[in-house]
Every structure is written in structure tokens, then in C-alpha cells.
Amino acid sequence: MSFLFGGKQKTPAEMMKEYKRNVDRSVREIERERTKLQQQEKKVIADIKKAAKDGQMGPVKIMAKDLVRTRSQVTKFYQMKCQMQAVGLRLQTIKSTQAMTDAMKGAAKAMRSMNKAVNPVSKKPNAKTYSSISHLHLDLTAHQLTLNSMPALIMKTKPFIPKVTTRDNSLRPWSTQG
């Protein structure tokens, strides 16, 4: 509202910080109230035990109803705390998304200035030359690797020489008796 009366308008980052602070403050307040209710619950339980021991059933029933209400309030406070923390998490997500958007804007701006500084059309012949040279280099490297690995492959594999004994100078590999 301060910007309506001539005050300085807050940036989105400042507004986000303020929202986050308010959410955290609310979570702390909820936590404080829940703790007070739990302490009150312990007192009510002690009072119920004392009244039951004295045989006063009327006040015990009223305090038991109060105990049930207190426990339901504690449950509601847990739910509210979780919801407030979820809101805080959403605010953090929005902040992260905004930071990513700002970073992408900066990168796009840098790329635009780079494109203005470098004329891609004038670099096209250089790119073609580089591409053909790099393909030639890759082909030579692959060929060289193949040639370098051939002796190792030859040394690792044993040649297959069948053991043949023949009778009467005829070639029968299945015949092993002589």
C-alpha cells in the first residue's frame, strides 16, 4: 500500500522475502499455540485423575469433553502448520524459478550480443573446412587404430591347424590311425 501514497514500490524479490518472513512468523506462532495447548492437555489429564480419585464424576465428564476438544485443536494446529510450511515451500519454488528465468535472460542476452559481434554467414566457409578436416582426421585415427590393433589381434588368436594323419597318402582328416 505504500506505493499508493508516494512510497517506493517494492521489487518482487523484496516482496518474496517479506512473504517468506510472514509465513515463517505464522508457523512459529502456530507452534507456540500448539505447545500451550499440549501443556494445558497435561494439566487437564492431571485434574481428571484427581477428580476421579475424589469421586466427582460430573466435573470429570466436563473435563473429558474439554480434553477431546483440546486434542482436536492440537491436530488442527498440526494441519495449519503443515499448510503454512507448504506455502513457504511454494514461495521458495517461485523464487528459484525466478532466479532461473533471470539466468536464462542473461544467457540469451549474451548470445544475442555474441551473434551481433560474429557474423555467422562469414564463418560458414571456415566451418565447412573445419568439418571436412575433422572428418578426415577421424577417418585417419580410426584407420590408425585398426592398424595398431591388428598385431595384437593376430598374436591373441592361435591359427587353426588341423592334425591330420593319413593312410596311403590320402587326405582324410577324420582318420587318426596310421
JSON list of N, CA, C and O in Angstrom, two decimals, residues 97-129:
[
{"chain": "A", "resi": 97, "resn": "THR", "atom": "N", "xyz": [12.50, -20.44, -9.41]},
{"chain": "A", "resi": 97, "resn": "THR", "atom": "CA", "xyz": [12.10, -20.32, -10.82]},
{"chain": "A", "resi": 97, "resn": "THR", "atom": "C", "xyz": [12.45, -18.94, -11.35]},
{"chain": "A", "resi": 97, "resn": "THR", "atom": "O", "xyz": [12.93, -18.80, -12.48]},
{"chain": "A", "resi": 98, "resn": "GLN", "atom": "N", "xyz": [12.22, -17.92, -10.54]},
{"chain": "A", "resi": 98, "resn": "GLN", "atom": "CA", "xyz": [12.56, -16.56, -10.95]},
{"chain": "A", "resi": 98, "resn": "GLN", "atom": "C", "xyz": [14.07, -16.40, -11.16]},
{"chain": "A", "resi": 98, "resn": "GLN", "atom": "O", "xyz": [14.50, -15.77, -12.13]},
{"chain": "A", "resi": 99, "resn": "ALA", "atom": "N", "xyz": [14.85, -16.99, -10.28]},
{"chain": "A", "resi": 99, "resn": "ALA", "atom": "CA", "xyz": [16.31, -16.92, -10.43]},
{"chain": "A", "resi": 99, "resn": "ALA", "atom": "C", "xyz": [16.75, -17.63, -11.71]},
{"chain": "A", "resi": 99, "resn": "ALA", "atom": "O", "xyz": [17.63, -17.13, -12.43]},
{"chain": "A", "resi": 100, "resn": "MET", "atom": "N", "xyz": [16.13, -18.77, -12.02]},
{"chain": "A", "resi": 100, "resn": "MET", "atom": "CA", "xyz": [16.46, -19.50, -13.25]},
{"chain": "A", "resi": 100, "resn": "MET", "atom": "C", "xyz": [16.07, -18.67, -14.47]},
{"chain": "A", "resi": 100, "resn": "MET", "atom": "O", "xyz": [16.82, -18.61, -15.46]},
{"chain": "A", "resi": 101, "resn": "THR", "atom": "N", "xyz": [14.93, -18.02, -14.40]},
{"chain": "A", "resi": 101, "resn": "THR", "atom": "CA", "xyz": [14.49, -17.17, -15.52]},
{"chain": "A", "resi": 101, "resn": "THR", "atom": "C", "xyz": [15.46, -16.02, -15.73]},
{"chain": "A", "resi": 101, "resn": "THR", "atom": "O", "xyz": [15.82, -15.71, -16.88]},
{"chain": "A", "resi": 102, "resn": "ASP", "atom": "N", "xyz": [15.89, -15.40, -14.65]},
{"chain": "A", "resi": 102, "resn": "ASP", "atom": "CA", "xyz": [16.86, -14.31, -14.77]},
{"chain": "A", "resi": 102, "resn": "ASP", "atom": "C", "xyz": [18.18, -14.78, -15.36]},
{"chain": "A", "resi": 102, "resn": "ASP", "atom": "O", "xyz": [18.78, -14.10, -16.20]},
{"chain": "A", "resi": 103, "resn": "ALA", "atom": "N", "xyz": [18.61, -15.96, -14.97]},
{"chain": "A", "resi": 103, "resn": "ALA", "atom": "CA", "xyz": [19.85, -16.51, -15.51]},
{"chain": "A", "resi": 103, "resn": "ALA", "atom": "C", "xyz": [19.71, -16.79, -17.01]},
{"chain": "A", "resi": 103, "resn": "ALA", "atom": "O", "xyz": [20.63, -16.52, -17.79]},
{"chain": "A", "resi": 104, "resn": "MET", "atom": "N", "xyz": [18.56, -17.33, -17.39]},
{"chain": "A", "resi": 104, "resn": "MET", "atom": "CA", "xyz": [18.32, -17.61, -18.82]},
{"chain": "A", "resi": 104, "resn": "MET", "atom": "C", "xyz": [18.26, -16.30, -19.62]},
{"chain": "A", "resi": 104, "resn": "MET", "atom": "O", "xyz": [18.73, -16.25, -20.76]},
{"chain": "A", "resi": 105, "resn": "LYS", "atom": "N", "xyz": [17.68, -15.25, -19.03]},
{"chain": "A", "resi": 105, "resn": "LYS", "atom": "CA", "xyz": [17.66, -13.94, -19.72]},
{"chain": "A", "resi": 105, "resn": "LYS", "atom": "C", "xyz": [19.07, -13.45, -19.95]},
{"chain": "A", "resi": 105, "resn": "LYS", "atom": "O", "xyz": [19.40, -12.94, -21.03]},
{"chain": "A", "resi": 106, "resn": "GLY", "atom": "N", "xyz": [19.92, -13.60, -18.94]},
{"chain": "A", "resi": 106, "resn": "GLY", "atom": "CA", "xyz": [21.31, -13.17, -19.08]},
{"chain": "A", "resi": 106, "resn": "GLY", "atom": "C", "xyz": [22.04, -13.95, -20.15]},
{"chain": "A", "resi": 106, "resn": "GLY", "atom": "O", "xyz": [22.80, -13.39, -20.94]},
{"chain": "A", "resi": 107, "resn": "ALA", "atom": "N", "xyz": [21.80, -15.26, -20.19]},
{"chain": "A", "resi": 107, "resn": "ALA", "atom": "CA", "xyz": [22.45, -16.10, -21.21]},
{"chain": "A", "resi": 107, "resn": "ALA", "atom": "C", "xyz": [21.95, -15.73, -22.60]},
{"chain": "A", "resi": 107, "resn": "ALA", "atom": "O", "xyz": [22.75, -15.66, -23.55]},
{"chain": "A", "resi": 108, "resn": "ALA", "atom": "N", "xyz": [20.66, -15.48, -22.74]},
{"chain": "A", "resi": 108, "resn": "ALA", "atom": "CA", "xyz": [20.11, -15.09, -24.05]},
{"chain": "A", "resi": 108, "resn": "ALA", "atom": "C", "xyz": [20.67, -13.75, -24.50]},
{"chain": "A", "resi": 108, "resn": "ALA", "atom": "O", "xyz": [21.00, -13.57, -25.68]},
{"chain": "A", "resi": 109, "resn": "LYS", "atom": "N", "xyz": [20.82, -12.83, -23.55]},
{"chain": "A", "resi": 109, "resn": "LYS", "atom": "CA", "xyz": [21.39, -11.53, -23.88]},
{"chain": "A", "resi": 109, "resn": "LYS", "atom": "C", "xyz": [22.83, -11.68, -24.35]},
{"chain": "A", "resi": 109, "resn": "LYS", "atom": "O", "xyz": [23.26, -11.05, -25.33]},
{"chain": "A", "resi": 110, "resn": "ALA", "atom": "N", "xyz": [23.59, -12.52, -23.66]},
{"chain": "A", "resi": 110, "resn": "ALA", "atom": "CA", "xyz": [24.99, -12.75, -24.05]},
{"chain": "A", "resi": 110, "resn": "ALA", "atom": "C", "xyz": [25.06, -13.39, -25.43]},
{"chain": "A", "resi": 110, "resn": "ALA", "atom": "O", "xyz": [25.92, -13.02, -26.25]},
{"chain": "A", "resi": 111, "resn": "MET", "atom": "N", "xyz": [24.15, -14.32, -25.72]},
{"chain": "A", "resi": 111, "resn": "MET", "atom": "CA", "xyz": [24.15, -14.96, -27.04]},
{"chain": "A", "resi": 111, "resn": "MET", "atom": "C", "xyz": [23.78, -13.96, -28.13]},
{"chain": "A", "resi": 111, "resn": "MET", "atom": "O", "xyz": [24.35, -13.99, -29.23]},
{"chain": "A", "resi": 112, "resn": "ARG", "atom": "N", "xyz": [22.82, -13.06, -27.85]},
{"chain": "A", "resi": 112, "resn": "ARG", "atom": "CA", "xyz": [22.45, -12.05, -28.84]},
{"chain": "A", "resi": 112, "resn": "ARG", "atom": "C", "xyz": [23.64, -11.14, -29.14]},
{"chain": "A", "resi": 112, "resn": "ARG", "atom": "O", "xyz": [23.93, -10.84, -30.30]},
{"chain": "A", "resi": 113, "resn": "SER", "atom": "N", "xyz": [24.33, -10.71, -28.09]},
{"chain": "A", "resi": 113, "resn": "SER", "atom": "CA", "xyz": [25.48, -9.82, -28.32]},
{"chain": "A", "resi": 113, "resn": "SER", "atom": "C", "xyz": [26.59, -10.57, -29.06]},
{"chain": "A", "resi": 113, "resn": "SER", "atom": "O", "xyz": [27.29, -9.99, -29.89]},
{"chain": "A", "resi": 114, "resn": "MET", "atom": "N", "xyz": [26.73, -11.86, -28.78]},
{"chain": "A", "resi": 114, "resn": "MET", "atom": "CA", "xyz": [27.75, -12.66, -29.49]},
{"chain": "A", "resi": 114, "resn": "MET", "atom": "C", "xyz": [27.38, -12.81, -30.96]},
{"chain": "A", "resi": 114, "resn": "MET", "atom": "O", "xyz": [28.25, -12.72, -31.83]},
{"chain": "A", "resi": 115, "resn": "ASN", "atom": "N", "xyz": [26.11, -13.02, -31.24]},
{"chain": "A", "resi": 115, "resn": "ASN", "atom": "CA", "xyz": [25.67, -13.13, -32.64]},
{"chain": "A", "resi": 115, "resn": "ASN", "atom": "C", "xyz": [25.86, -11.82, -33.38]},
{"chain": "A", "resi": 115, "resn": "ASN", "atom": "O", "xyz": [26.16, -11.83, -34.58]},
{"chain": "A", "resi": 116, "resn": "LYS", "atom": "N", "xyz": [25.66, -10.71, -32.69]},
{"chain": "A", "resi": 116, "resn": "LYS", "atom": "CA", "xyz": [25.89, -9.41, -33.34]},
{"chain": "A", "resi": 116, "resn": "LYS", "atom": "C", "xyz": [27.37, -9.21, -33.64]},
{"chain": "A", "resi": 116, "resn": "LYS", "atom": "O", "xyz": [27.74, -8.65, -34.67]},
{"chain": "A", "resi": 117, "resn": "ALA", "atom": "N", "xyz": [28.22, -9.67, -32.74]},
{"chain": "A", "resi": 117, "resn": "ALA", "atom": "CA", "xyz": [29.66, -9.47, -32.90]},
{"chain": "A", "resi": 117, "resn": "ALA", "atom": "C", "xyz": [30.23, -10.40, -33.97]},
{"chain": "A", "resi": 117, "resn": "ALA", "atom": "O", "xyz": [31.15, -10.02, -34.69]},
{"chain": "A", "resi": 118, "resn": "VAL", "atom": "N", "xyz": [29.69, -11.60, -34.07]},
{"chain": "A", "resi": 118, "resn": "VAL", "atom": "CA", "xyz": [30.21, -12.58, -35.02]},
{"chain": "A", "resi": 118, "resn": "VAL", "atom": "C", "xyz": [29.17, -12.80, -36.11]},
{"chain": "A", "resi": 118, "resn": "VAL", "atom": "O", "xyz": [28.03, -13.15, -35.84]},
{"chain": "A", "resi": 119, "resn": "ASN", "atom": "N", "xyz": [29.60, -12.61, -37.36]},
{"chain": "A", "resi": 119, "resn": "ASN", "atom": "CA", "xyz": [28.69, -12.81, -38.47]},
{"chain": "A", "resi": 119, "resn": "ASN", "atom": "C", "xyz": [28.75, -14.30, -38.86]},
{"chain": "A", "resi": 119, "resn": "ASN", "atom": "O", "xyz": [29.75, -14.76, -39.39]},
{"chain": "A", "resi": 120, "resn": "PRO", "atom": "N", "xyz": [27.68, -15.06, -38.62]},
{"chain": "A", "resi": 120, "resn": "PRO", "atom": "CA", "xyz": [27.73, -16.49, -38.90]},
{"chain": "A", "resi": 120, "resn": "PRO", "atom": "C", "xyz": [27.88, -16.82, -40.39]},
{"chain": "A", "resi": 120, "resn": "PRO", "atom": "O", "xyz": [28.46, -17.83, -40.75]},
{"chain": "A", "resi": 121, "resn": "VAL", "atom": "N", "xyz": [27.38, -15.95, -41.26]},
{"chain": "A", "resi": 121, "resn": "VAL", "atom": "CA", "xyz": [27.49, -16.20, -42.71]},
{"chain": "A", "resi": 121, "resn": "VAL", "atom": "C", "xyz": [28.95, -16.17, -43.15]},
{"chain": "A", "resi": 121, "resn": "VAL", "atom": "O", "xyz": [29.38, -16.98, -43.97]},
{"chain": "A", "resi": 122, "resn": "SER", "atom": "N", "xyz": [29.72, -15.26, -42.59]},
{"chain": "A", "resi": 122, "resn": "SER", "atom": "CA", "xyz": [31.13, -15.17, -42.97]},
{"chain": "A", "resi": 122, "resn": "SER", "atom": "C", "xyz": [31.93, -16.35, -42.41]},
{"chain": "A", "resi": 122, "resn": "SER", "atom": "O", "xyz": [33.00, -16.68, -42.92]},
{"chain": "A", "resi": 123, "resn": "LYS", "atom": "N", "xyz": [31.45, -16.98, -41.38]},
{"chain": "A", "resi": 123, "resn": "LYS", "atom": "CA", "xyz": [32.16, -18.11, -40.77]},
{"chain": "A", "resi": 123, "resn": "LYS", "atom": "C", "xyz": [31.78, -19.44, -41.39]},
{"chain": "A", "resi": 123, "resn": "LYS", "atom": "O", "xyz": [32.38, -20.47, -41.08]},
{"chain": "A", "resi": 124, "resn": "LYS", "atom": "N", "xyz": [30.79, -19.46, -42.28]},
{"chain": "A", "resi": 124, "resn": "LYS", "atom": "CA", "xyz": [30.32, -20.71, -42.86]},
{"chain": "A", "resi": 124, "resn": "LYS", "atom": "C", "xyz": [31.41, -21.44, -43.65]},
{"chain": "A", "resi": 124, "resn": "LYS", "atom": "O", "xyz": [31.57, -22.65, -43.49]},
{"chain": "A", "resi": 125, "resn": "PRO", "atom": "N", "xyz": [32.20, -20.77, -44.52]},
{"chain": "A", "resi": 125, "resn": "PRO", "atom": "CA", "xyz": [33.28, -21.50, -45.21]},
{"chain": "A", "resi": 125, "resn": "PRO", "atom": "C", "xyz": [34.30, -22.09, -44.24]},
{"chain": "A", "resi": 125, "resn": "PRO", "atom": "O", "xyz": [34.77, -23.21, -44.44]},
{"chain": "A", "resi": 126, "resn": "ASN", "atom": "N", "xyz": [34.62, -21.36, -43.20]},
{"chain": "A", "resi": 126, "resn": "ASN", "atom": "CA", "xyz": [35.56, -21.89, -42.20]},
{"chain": "A", "resi": 126, "resn": "ASN", "atom": "C", "xyz": [34.98, -23.12, -41.53]},
{"chain": "A", "resi": 126, "resn": "ASN", "atom": "O", "xyz": [35.71, -24.08, -41.24]},
{"chain": "A", "resi": 127, "resn": "ALA", "atom": "N", "xyz": [33.69, -23.11, -41.26]},
{"chain": "A", "resi": 127, "resn": "ALA", "atom": "CA", "xyz": [33.05, -24.25, -40.60]},
{"chain": "A", "resi": 127, "resn": "ALA", "atom": "C", "xyz": [33.07, -25.47, -41.52]},
{"chain": "A", "resi": 127, "resn": "ALA", "atom": "O", "xyz": [33.31, -26.60, -41.06]},
{"chain": "A", "resi": 128, "resn": "LYS", "atom": "N", "xyz": [32.83, -25.26, -42.82]},
{"chain": "A", "resi": 128, "resn": "LYS", "atom": "CA", "xyz": [32.88, -26.38, -43.76]},
{"chain": "A", "resi": 128, "resn": "LYS", "atom": "C", "xyz": [34.29, -26.97, -43.83]},
{"chain": "A", "resi": 128, "resn": "LYS", "atom": "O", "xyz": [34.46, -28.18, -43.82]},
{"chain": "A", "resi": 129, "resn": "THR", "atom": "N", "xyz": [35.28, -26.11, -43.89]},
{"chain": "A", "resi": 129, "resn": "THR", "atom": "CA", "xyz": [36.67, -26.57, -43.94]},
{"chain": "A", "resi": 129, "resn": "THR", "atom": "C", "xyz": [37.01, -27.35, -42.66]},
{"chain": "A", "resi": 129, "resn": "THR", "atom": "O", "xyz": [37.58, -28.44, -42.73]}
]
